mmCIF file of C-alpha atoms and ligand atoms in Angstrom:
data_model
loop_
_atom_site.group_PDB
_atom_site.id
_atom_site.type_symbol
_atom_site.label_atom_id
_atom_site.label_comp_id
_atom_site.label_asym_id
_atom_site.label_seq_id
_atom_site.Cartn_x
_atom_site.Cartn_y
_atom_site.Cartn_z
ATOM 1 C CA MET A 1 -24.763 2.566 -0.207
ATOM 2 C CA VAL A 2 -22.040 -0.043 -0.446
ATOM 3 C CA LEU A 3 -20.397 -1.778 2.507
ATOM 4 C CA SER A 4 -16.726 -2.615 1.906
ATOM 5 C CA ILE A 5 -14.404 -4.960 3.789
ATOM 6 C CA GLU A 6 -10.583 -5.034 3.843
ATOM 7 C CA SER A 7 -8.604 -7.887 5.427
ATOM 8 C CA SER A 8 -5.761 -8.580 2.978
ATOM 9 C CA CYS A 9 -2.996 -8.253 5.576
ATOM 10 C CA ASP A 10 -2.958 -6.881 9.128
ATOM 11 C CA ASP A 11 -5.720 -4.262 9.113
ATOM 12 C CA SER A 12 -9.368 -5.168 9.703
ATOM 13 C CA ALA A 13 -11.511 -2.417 8.196
ATOM 14 C CA ILE A 14 -15.077 -1.778 7.071
ATOM 15 C CA ALA A 15 -16.492 1.281 5.316
ATOM 16 C CA ILE A 16 -19.890 2.471 4.101
ATOM 17 C CA THR A 17 -19.852 4.680 0.996
ATOM 18 C CA GLU A 18 -22.755 6.422 -0.733
ATOM 19 C CA ILE A 19 -22.830 5.239 -4.332
ATOM 20 C CA ALA A 20 -24.240 8.349 -6.017
ATOM 21 C CA THR A 21 -21.898 10.848 -4.324
ATOM 22 C CA ASN A 22 -18.869 8.711 -3.331
ATOM 23 C CA LYS A 23 -19.313 10.157 0.144
ATOM 24 C CA LEU A 24 -17.709 8.147 2.942
ATOM 25 C CA LEU A 25 -20.369 7.687 5.616
ATOM 26 C CA PHE A 26 -18.569 5.311 7.972
ATOM 27 C CA HIS A 27 -15.055 3.958 8.284
ATOM 28 C CA LYS A 28 -13.471 1.955 11.043
ATOM 29 C CA LYS A 29 -10.141 0.189 11.067
ATOM 30 C CA ILE A 30 -8.537 -1.985 13.717
ATOM 31 C CA SER A 31 -4.799 -2.418 13.117
ATOM 32 C CA GLN A 32 -2.792 -5.340 14.431
ATOM 33 C CA GLU A 33 0.608 -3.644 14.473
ATOM 34 C CA ILE A 34 1.159 -4.096 18.217
ATOM 35 C CA GLU A 35 0.365 -7.819 18.094
ATOM 36 C CA HIS A 36 2.763 -8.455 15.181
ATOM 37 C CA SER A 37 5.473 -6.083 16.403
ATOM 38 C CA VAL A 38 7.143 -8.640 18.698
ATOM 39 C CA TYR A 39 7.657 -10.943 15.681
ATOM 40 C CA GLY A 40 9.127 -8.178 13.480
ATOM 41 C CA GLY A 41 6.558 -8.868 10.752
ATOM 42 C CA VAL A 42 3.037 -10.113 10.075
ATOM 43 C CA VAL A 43 2.297 -13.683 11.241
ATOM 44 C CA PRO A 44 -0.507 -14.852 8.881
ATOM 45 C CA GLU A 45 -2.325 -17.226 11.266
ATOM 46 C CA LEU A 46 -2.294 -14.678 14.086
ATOM 47 C CA ALA A 47 -3.578 -12.037 11.638
ATOM 48 C CA ALA A 48 -6.445 -14.326 10.552
ATOM 49 C CA ARG A 49 -7.487 -14.945 14.159
ATOM 50 C CA LEU A 50 -7.442 -11.224 14.930
ATOM 51 C CA HIS A 51 -9.564 -10.468 11.824
ATOM 52 C CA ALA A 52 -12.087 -13.075 12.983
ATOM 53 C CA GLU A 53 -12.396 -11.114 16.244
ATOM 54 C CA ALA A 54 -12.280 -7.568 14.878
ATOM 55 C CA LEU A 55 -14.456 -7.715 11.743
ATOM 56 C CA PRO A 56 -17.700 -8.792 13.485
ATOM 57 C CA LYS A 57 -17.172 -6.043 16.089
ATOM 58 C CA ILE A 58 -16.928 -3.386 13.384
ATOM 59 C CA LEU A 59 -19.806 -4.893 11.409
ATOM 60 C CA GLU A 60 -22.102 -4.550 14.418
ATOM 61 C CA GLN A 61 -21.623 -0.781 14.236
ATOM 62 C CA CYS A 62 -22.790 -0.806 10.605
ATOM 63 C CA GLU A 63 -26.206 -2.247 11.368
ATOM 64 C CA PRO A 64 -28.053 1.093 11.058
ATOM 65 C CA TYR A 65 -26.978 1.175 7.373
ATOM 66 C CA PHE A 66 -28.039 -2.391 6.477
ATOM 67 C CA LYS A 67 -31.403 -1.393 4.969
ATOM 68 C CA GLU A 68 -29.733 1.063 2.588
ATOM 69 C CA LEU A 69 -27.096 -1.328 1.244
ATOM 70 C CA LYS A 70 -27.173 -1.986 -2.494
ATOM 71 C CA ALA A 71 -23.997 -4.105 -2.588
ATOM 72 C CA VAL A 72 -21.178 -5.531 -0.493
ATOM 73 C CA ALA A 73 -17.560 -5.198 -1.653
ATOM 74 C CA VAL A 74 -14.499 -7.043 -0.422
ATOM 75 C CA THR A 75 -10.781 -7.243 -1.148
ATOM 76 C CA SER A 76 -10.372 -10.640 -2.816
ATOM 77 C CA THR A 77 -6.854 -10.239 -4.297
ATOM 78 C CA PRO A 78 -3.874 -9.968 -3.648
ATOM 79 C CA GLY A 79 -2.944 -10.617 -0.019
ATOM 80 C CA LEU A 80 -2.463 -13.348 2.555
ATOM 81 C CA ALA A 81 -4.706 -16.322 1.777
ATOM 82 C CA VAL A 82 -5.735 -16.952 5.382
ATOM 83 C CA THR A 83 -6.671 -13.295 5.973
ATOM 84 C CA LEU A 84 -8.367 -12.623 2.600
ATOM 85 C CA VAL A 85 -10.666 -15.542 3.328
ATOM 86 C CA GLU A 86 -11.914 -13.873 6.536
ATOM 87 C CA GLY A 87 -13.201 -10.837 4.632
ATOM 88 C CA VAL A 88 -14.552 -12.790 1.656
ATOM 89 C CA THR A 89 -16.473 -15.205 3.899
ATOM 90 C CA MET A 90 -18.043 -12.319 5.800
ATOM 91 C CA ALA A 91 -18.938 -10.507 2.557
ATOM 92 C CA LYS A 92 -20.613 -13.630 1.157
ATOM 93 C CA ALA A 93 -22.644 -14.061 4.350
ATOM 94 C CA ILE A 94 -23.807 -10.420 4.121
ATOM 95 C CA ALA A 95 -24.669 -10.797 0.417
ATOM 96 C CA VAL A 96 -26.812 -13.859 1.162
ATOM 97 C CA ALA A 97 -28.441 -12.445 4.295
ATOM 98 C CA LEU A 98 -29.350 -9.086 2.712
ATOM 99 C CA ASP A 99 -29.862 -10.473 -0.797
ATOM 100 C CA ILE A 100 -27.521 -7.947 -2.423
ATOM 101 C CA PRO A 101 -24.792 -8.395 -5.068
ATOM 102 C CA ILE A 102 -21.118 -8.866 -4.202
ATOM 103 C CA ILE A 103 -18.131 -7.018 -5.706
ATOM 104 C CA GLY A 104 -14.626 -8.503 -5.511
ATOM 105 C CA VAL A 105 -12.050 -5.707 -5.382
ATOM 106 C CA ASN A 106 -8.345 -5.813 -6.259
ATOM 107 C CA HIS A 107 -6.389 -4.340 -3.339
ATOM 108 C CA LEU A 108 -3.885 -2.630 -5.654
ATOM 109 C CA ILE A 109 -6.686 -0.812 -7.481
ATOM 110 C CA GLY A 110 -7.913 0.061 -3.989
ATOM 111 C CA HIS A 111 -4.621 1.830 -3.283
ATOM 112 C CA ILE A 112 -4.963 3.783 -6.551
ATOM 113 C CA TYR A 113 -8.488 4.824 -5.546
ATOM 114 C CA SER A 114 -7.234 5.995 -2.135
ATOM 115 C CA LEU A 115 -6.479 9.158 -4.136
ATOM 116 C CA PHE A 116 -10.189 9.621 -4.872
ATOM 117 C CA ILE A 117 -11.905 9.127 -1.513
ATOM 118 C CA GLU A 118 -14.834 11.594 -1.512
ATOM 119 C CA LYS A 119 -13.471 12.917 -4.845
ATOM 120 C CA GLU A 120 -13.910 12.409 -8.574
ATOM 121 C CA THR A 121 -11.403 10.162 -10.355
ATOM 122 C CA VAL A 122 -8.532 11.706 -12.318
ATOM 123 C CA PHE A 123 -7.318 9.662 -15.303
ATOM 124 C CA PRO A 124 -4.992 8.986 -17.067
ATOM 125 C CA LEU A 125 -2.430 8.642 -14.348
ATOM 126 C CA THR A 126 1.064 7.243 -13.889
ATOM 127 C CA VAL A 127 1.170 5.557 -10.481
ATOM 128 C CA LEU A 128 3.993 4.428 -8.225
ATOM 129 C CA LEU A 129 2.609 1.931 -5.706
ATOM 130 C CA VAL A 130 4.879 1.393 -2.716
ATOM 131 C CA SER A 131 3.530 -0.846 0.026
ATOM 132 C CA GLY A 132 4.563 -3.753 2.214
ATOM 133 C CA GLY A 133 3.654 -6.231 -0.505
ATOM 134 C CA HIS A 134 4.308 -4.321 -3.726
ATOM 135 C CA THR A 135 6.576 -1.894 -5.531
ATOM 136 C CA GLN A 136 5.291 -1.186 -8.993
ATOM 137 C CA VAL A 137 4.751 1.475 -11.627
ATOM 138 C CA MET A 138 1.459 1.443 -13.507
ATOM 139 C CA GLU A 139 -0.119 3.392 -16.356
ATOM 140 C CA VAL A 140 -3.766 3.769 -15.384
ATOM 141 C CA LYS A 141 -6.133 4.770 -18.200
ATOM 142 C CA ASN A 142 -9.242 4.004 -16.171
ATOM 143 C CA LEU A 143 -10.667 1.429 -13.785
ATOM 144 C CA GLN A 144 -10.407 -1.362 -16.350
ATOM 145 C CA GLU A 145 -7.281 -0.430 -18.280
ATOM 146 C CA ILE A 146 -4.219 -0.672 -16.065
ATOM 147 C CA GLU A 147 -0.818 -1.584 -17.443
ATOM 148 C CA THR A 148 2.038 -2.571 -15.140
ATOM 149 C CA ILE A 149 5.296 -1.051 -16.373
ATOM 150 C CA ALA A 150 7.731 -2.181 -13.684
ATOM 151 C CA LYS A 151 7.704 -4.397 -10.605
ATOM 152 C CA SER A 152 10.031 -5.508 -7.860
ATOM 153 C CA MET A 153 11.914 -8.711 -8.586
ATOM 154 C CA ASP A 154 12.163 -9.548 -4.866
ATOM 155 C CA ASP A 155 11.380 -7.512 -1.721
ATOM 156 C CA SER A 156 9.169 -4.463 -1.840
ATOM 157 C CA PHE A 157 10.121 -0.912 -0.806
ATOM 158 C CA GLY A 158 7.998 -1.008 2.383
ATOM 159 C CA GLU A 159 9.106 -4.541 3.237
ATOM 160 C CA SER A 160 12.767 -3.461 3.076
ATOM 161 C CA PHE A 161 12.039 -0.796 5.739
ATOM 162 C CA ASP A 162 10.357 -3.496 7.853
ATOM 163 C CA LYS A 163 13.342 -5.824 7.507
ATOM 164 C CA VAL A 164 15.896 -3.106 8.275
ATOM 165 C CA ALA A 165 13.919 -2.110 11.387
ATOM 166 C CA LYS A 166 13.815 -5.761 12.445
ATOM 167 C CA MET A 167 17.626 -6.016 12.107
ATOM 168 C CA MET A 168 17.925 -3.006 14.400
ATOM 169 C CA GLY A 169 15.434 -4.513 16.865
ATOM 170 C CA LEU A 170 12.929 -1.722 16.285
ATOM 171 C CA GLY A 171 9.718 -3.752 15.780
ATOM 172 C CA TYR A 172 7.054 -3.613 13.059
ATOM 173 C CA PRO A 173 6.095 -1.732 10.934
ATOM 174 C CA GLY A 174 9.534 -0.417 10.101
ATOM 175 C CA GLY A 175 8.640 2.460 7.779
ATOM 176 C CA PRO A 176 7.703 5.095 10.355
ATOM 177 C CA VAL A 177 10.538 4.197 12.795
ATOM 178 C CA ILE A 178 13.228 4.181 10.113
ATOM 179 C CA GLN A 179 11.920 7.502 8.752
ATOM 180 C CA GLU A 180 12.132 8.973 12.264
ATOM 181 C CA LEU A 181 15.612 7.578 12.902
ATOM 182 C CA ALA A 182 16.854 8.770 9.502
ATOM 183 C CA LYS A 183 15.846 12.379 10.191
ATOM 184 C CA ASN A 184 18.978 13.106 12.237
ATOM 185 C CA GLY A 185 21.328 10.792 10.363
ATOM 186 C CA ASP A 186 23.874 11.442 7.621
ATOM 187 C CA ARG A 187 22.461 10.180 4.310
ATOM 188 C CA LEU A 188 25.951 9.915 2.809
ATOM 189 C CA ALA A 189 27.642 8.161 5.749
ATOM 190 C CA HIS A 190 27.270 4.704 4.189
ATOM 191 C CA ASN A 191 27.946 4.305 0.526
ATOM 192 C CA PHE A 192 25.408 1.541 -0.235
ATOM 193 C CA THR A 193 25.172 0.547 -3.907
ATOM 194 C CA VAL A 194 22.025 1.669 -5.715
ATOM 195 C CA PRO A 195 20.261 -1.548 -6.793
ATOM 196 C CA LEU A 196 20.293 -2.349 -10.539
ATOM 197 C CA HIS A 197 22.062 0.951 -11.278
ATOM 198 C CA GLN A 198 23.953 -0.550 -14.196
ATOM 199 C CA SER A 199 21.010 -2.506 -15.552
ATOM 200 C CA PRO A 200 18.962 -1.104 -18.444
ATOM 201 C CA LEU A 201 15.899 -2.841 -16.966
ATOM 202 C CA ILE A 202 13.120 -0.753 -15.523
ATOM 203 C CA ALA A 203 12.537 -2.975 -12.516
ATOM 204 C CA PHE A 204 13.142 -2.877 -8.779
ATOM 205 C CA SER A 205 15.108 -4.989 -6.323
ATOM 206 C CA TYR A 206 15.650 -4.529 -2.599
ATOM 207 C CA SER A 207 17.246 -7.783 -1.434
ATOM 208 C CA GLY A 208 20.836 -6.700 -2.212
ATOM 209 C CA LEU A 209 20.445 -3.374 -0.398
ATOM 210 C CA LYS A 210 18.901 -5.205 2.565
ATOM 211 C CA ASN A 211 21.952 -7.473 2.788
ATOM 212 C CA ALA A 212 24.374 -4.529 2.556
ATOM 213 C CA VAL A 213 22.469 -2.860 5.403
ATOM 214 C CA ARG A 214 22.650 -6.092 7.422
ATOM 215 C CA LEU A 215 26.475 -6.018 7.214
ATOM 216 C CA ALA A 216 26.550 -2.362 8.296
ATOM 217 C CA VAL A 217 24.250 -3.140 11.239
ATOM 218 C CA LEU A 218 26.471 -6.059 12.332
ATOM 219 C CA GLU A 219 29.519 -3.773 12.156
ATOM 220 C CA GLU A 220 27.780 -1.056 14.177
ATOM 221 C CA GLU A 221 26.691 -3.589 16.816
ATOM 222 C CA LYS A 222 30.359 -4.278 17.602
ATOM 223 C CA LYS A 223 30.637 -0.748 19.015
ATOM 224 C CA GLU A 224 30.068 -0.074 22.687
ATOM 225 C CA GLN A 225 27.179 2.270 21.946
ATOM 226 C CA PRO A 226 25.713 1.372 18.570
ATOM 227 C CA ASP A 227 23.913 4.211 16.808
ATOM 228 C CA PHE A 228 21.812 3.308 13.778
ATOM 229 C CA GLN A 229 20.873 6.847 12.662
ATOM 230 C CA ASP A 230 23.413 7.082 9.840
ATOM 231 C CA ILE A 231 22.603 3.585 8.571
ATOM 232 C CA ALA A 232 18.863 4.386 8.573
ATOM 233 C CA ALA A 233 19.463 7.678 6.735
ATOM 234 C CA SER A 234 21.796 6.138 4.144
ATOM 235 C CA PHE A 235 19.409 3.215 3.615
ATOM 236 C CA GLU A 236 16.381 5.496 3.141
ATOM 237 C CA HIS A 237 18.422 7.624 0.722
ATOM 238 C CA ILE A 238 19.536 4.690 -1.463
ATOM 239 C CA ALA A 239 16.148 2.899 -1.319
ATOM 240 C CA THR A 240 14.567 6.114 -2.608
ATOM 241 C CA LYS A 241 17.324 6.873 -5.119
ATOM 242 C CA HIS A 242 16.711 3.447 -6.673
ATOM 243 C CA LEU A 243 13.079 4.433 -7.343
ATOM 244 C CA THR A 244 13.902 7.903 -8.676
ATOM 245 C CA MET A 245 16.701 6.622 -10.944
ATOM 246 C CA LYS A 246 14.410 4.030 -12.557
ATOM 247 C CA LEU A 247 11.581 6.557 -12.898
ATOM 248 C CA LYS A 248 13.972 9.045 -14.495
ATOM 249 C CA LYS A 249 14.870 6.400 -17.054
ATOM 250 C CA TYR A 250 11.177 5.656 -17.695
ATOM 251 C CA PHE A 251 10.349 9.358 -18.082
ATOM 252 C CA LYS A 252 12.818 9.524 -21.007
ATOM 253 C CA THR A 253 10.332 7.533 -23.068
ATOM 254 C CA VAL A 254 7.033 8.490 -21.436
ATOM 255 C CA GLN A 255 6.598 12.060 -20.211
ATOM 256 C CA PRO A 256 4.680 12.120 -16.925
ATOM 257 C CA LYS A 257 1.680 14.449 -16.846
ATOM 258 C CA THR A 258 -0.185 13.424 -13.730
ATOM 259 C CA PHE A 259 1.821 11.240 -11.363
ATOM 260 C CA ALA A 260 0.674 9.641 -8.107
ATOM 261 C CA ILE A 261 2.376 7.807 -5.251
ATOM 262 C CA VAL A 262 0.107 5.419 -3.334
ATOM 263 C CA GLY A 263 0.392 2.616 -0.761
ATOM 264 C CA GLY A 264 1.477 2.512 2.874
ATOM 265 C CA ALA A 265 5.039 3.646 2.126
ATOM 266 C CA SER A 266 3.807 6.675 0.143
ATOM 267 C CA ALA A 267 3.601 8.288 3.590
ATOM 268 C CA ASN A 268 7.410 8.526 3.518
ATOM 269 C CA LEU A 269 8.331 12.199 3.479
ATOM 270 C CA TYR A 270 11.809 11.788 1.977
ATOM 271 C CA LEU A 271 10.325 9.759 -0.899
ATOM 272 C CA ARG A 272 7.643 12.418 -1.445
ATOM 273 C CA SER A 273 10.252 15.217 -1.574
ATOM 274 C CA GLN A 274 12.527 13.317 -3.985
ATOM 275 C CA ILE A 275 9.657 12.479 -6.361
ATOM 276 C CA GLU A 276 8.505 16.103 -6.244
ATOM 277 C CA ALA A 277 11.992 17.208 -7.328
ATOM 278 C CA LEU A 278 12.033 14.571 -10.087
ATOM 279 C CA LEU A 279 8.698 15.776 -11.508
ATOM 280 C CA LYS A 280 9.581 19.478 -11.464
ATOM 281 C CA PRO A 281 11.352 19.690 -14.850
ATOM 282 C CA HIS A 282 8.435 17.782 -16.419
ATOM 283 C CA ASN A 283 5.844 20.223 -15.007
ATOM 284 C CA ALA A 284 3.901 17.154 -13.932
ATOM 285 C CA LYS A 285 1.247 17.243 -11.264
ATOM 286 C CA LEU A 286 1.777 15.063 -8.158
ATOM 287 C CA LEU A 287 -1.231 13.413 -6.516
ATOM 288 C CA LEU A 288 -1.005 11.929 -3.024
ATOM 289 C CA SER A 289 -3.542 10.265 -0.767
ATOM 290 C CA GLU A 290 -4.372 11.766 2.581
ATOM 291 C CA LEU A 291 -1.941 10.304 5.137
ATOM 292 C CA LYS A 292 -4.708 8.362 6.904
ATOM 293 C CA TYR A 293 -5.601 6.594 3.633
ATOM 294 C CA CYS A 294 -2.044 5.676 2.528
ATOM 295 C CA SER A 295 -1.974 2.448 4.542
ATOM 296 C CA ASP A 296 -4.555 -0.320 4.132
ATOM 297 C CA ASN A 297 -8.146 0.762 4.737
ATOM 298 C CA ALA A 298 -11.688 -0.053 3.632
ATOM 299 C CA ALA A 299 -12.547 3.465 2.425
ATOM 300 C CA MET A 300 -10.381 2.930 -0.680
ATOM 301 C CA ILE A 301 -12.054 -0.438 -1.332
ATOM 302 C CA GLY A 302 -15.473 1.245 -1.018
ATOM 303 C CA ARG A 303 -14.403 3.963 -3.440
ATOM 304 C CA VAL A 304 -13.408 1.395 -6.100
ATOM 305 C CA ALA A 305 -16.702 -0.376 -5.416
ATOM 306 C CA THR A 306 -18.855 2.702 -6.134
ATOM 307 C CA ASP A 307 -17.262 2.903 -9.607
ATOM 308 C CA MET A 308 -17.532 -0.870 -10.130
ATOM 309 C CA TYR A 309 -21.206 -0.721 -9.112
ATOM 310 C CA LYS A 310 -21.856 1.955 -11.739
ATOM 311 C CA GLU A 311 -20.132 -0.229 -14.355
ATOM 312 C CA ASN A 312 -22.097 -3.343 -13.281
ATOM 313 C CA MET A 313 -18.882 -5.120 -12.354
ATOM 314 C CA PHE A 314 -20.391 -7.638 -9.945
ATOM 315 C CA SER A 315 -18.942 -11.022 -9.028
ATOM 316 C CA SER A 316 -20.862 -14.253 -8.903
ATOM 317 C CA LEU A 317 -21.382 -15.379 -5.329
ATOM 318 C CA GLU A 318 -20.385 -18.946 -6.214
ATOM 319 C CA GLU A 319 -17.334 -18.001 -8.236
ATOM 320 C CA LEU A 320 -15.828 -15.197 -6.151
ATOM 321 C CA ASP A 321 -12.698 -16.653 -4.585
ATOM 322 C CA ILE A 322 -9.537 -15.347 -3.019
ATOM 323 C CA ALA A 323 -6.426 -14.969 -5.204
ATOM 324 C CA PRO A 324 -3.388 -14.368 -2.964
ATOM 325 C CA ARG A 325 -1.101 -13.386 -5.872
ATOM 326 C CA SER A 326 -1.486 -10.150 -7.763
ATOM 327 C CA SER A 327 -3.002 -10.147 -11.214
ATOM 328 C CA LEU A 328 -1.908 -6.592 -12.059
HETATM 329 O O1 LIG B 401 -0.204 -0.429 2.011
HETATM 330 P P1 LIG B 401 0.186 -1.012 3.326
HETATM 331 O O2 LIG B 401 -0.554 -0.542 4.563
HETATM 332 O O3 LIG B 401 0.079 -2.575 3.314
HETATM 333 C C1 LIG B 401 0.318 -3.345 2.156
HETATM 334 O O4 LIG B 401 -0.567 -3.359 1.255
HETATM 335 O O5 LIG B 401 1.414 -3.945 2.110
HETATM 336 O O6 LIG B 401 1.748 -0.751 3.508
HETATM 337 C C2 LIG B 401 2.438 -1.089 4.662
HETATM 338 C C3 LIG B 401 3.931 -0.849 4.431
HETATM 339 C C4 LIG B 401 4.814 -1.404 5.544
HETATM 340 O O7 LIG B 401 5.869 -2.129 4.944
HETATM 341 C C5 LIG B 401 5.335 -0.152 6.224
HETATM 342 O O8 LIG B 401 6.603 -0.290 6.837
HETATM 343 C C6 LIG B 401 5.373 0.830 5.076
HETATM 344 O O9 LIG B 401 4.194 0.565 4.357
HETATM 345 N N1 LIG B 401 5.407 2.223 5.534
HETATM 346 C C7 LIG B 401 6.454 3.053 5.300
HETATM 347 C C8 LIG B 401 6.141 4.277 5.955
HETATM 348 N N2 LIG B 401 4.914 4.147 6.550
HETATM 349 C C9 LIG B 401 4.491 2.876 6.272
HETATM 350 N N3 LIG B 401 7.605 2.867 4.629
HETATM 351 C C10 LIG B 401 8.463 3.893 4.586
HETATM 352 N N4 LIG B 401 8.255 5.079 5.185
HETATM 353 C C11 LIG B 401 7.116 5.316 5.876
HETATM 354 N N5 LIG B 401 6.916 6.494 6.456
HETATM 355 ZN ZN1 LIG B 402 -1.979 -2.327 0.870
#
């Protein structure tokens, strides 16, 4: 078995996965959403302190598995430096105490492998990763051959939902609340510009849309009874249209065969429906993670680790370090 730890942002999670079968034997996650909600976003130092409390509590529950552990895996990149270090330090202590090898896992590859929890891998795959930290398209040949095709130049898709929710005073995380608010709104009420719609670049940008939404929110707040439903619906529509327009452009050169959406924001139902419609004429298959594994978790890290274990992709205990910025 492998024990895996995730602490790259605001979720403390540990999983135990059977190496031979990829079976998930244990998974526990403690989220910090309520604690960060008052600030409208994640406060790194607060997150680190909460990890330091939560991780040992979860680890205690894993004790019955200790004798069976063949390796310990941990998210070492990308993420918040002060929170990554909590997981990596714990993983190193476990590796030393139990005399087992350590595996440093890339969080973004973790999100890709959230598709394969208790399943076999399916490659090659075109992946859209939409999370709080990233918005990127990748061509994934296998665990070791991943090419990034497009990235966000500024904010990420999920982050823009968080910021819009903050403007409306709706707390953190913004994705689920904006999705809920948008359900009864008019998607065409506000004619926000689709980011980079005239640019030939296959890239993403959300800062301009965020500022346009800010102006609409300020305007709405002047009313006696402000109602943000239409703004939320129009924002969700344009944020999604930006992704589908750029993907449509990309699909002109590379036909999608198997396409996946992963990351916390892949839970968004409007995004899922729009991507489904986009893939239809290509007869491409759409893969999605189970809703409970879209957001950060340790089961996905454990699932990458079972494949890395089989490929002997271990890290050196002395050299394994955190790398806050993404290398994909
Ligand atoms: O993958 P994740 O848990 O953490 C990162 O690796 O960043 O993603 C969290 C992000 C947050 O920005 C959150 O607002 C967004 O995913 N999110 C959503 C939805 N559910 C979560 N965004 C849009 N619609 C949703 N339904
Ligand atoms: Zn994530």
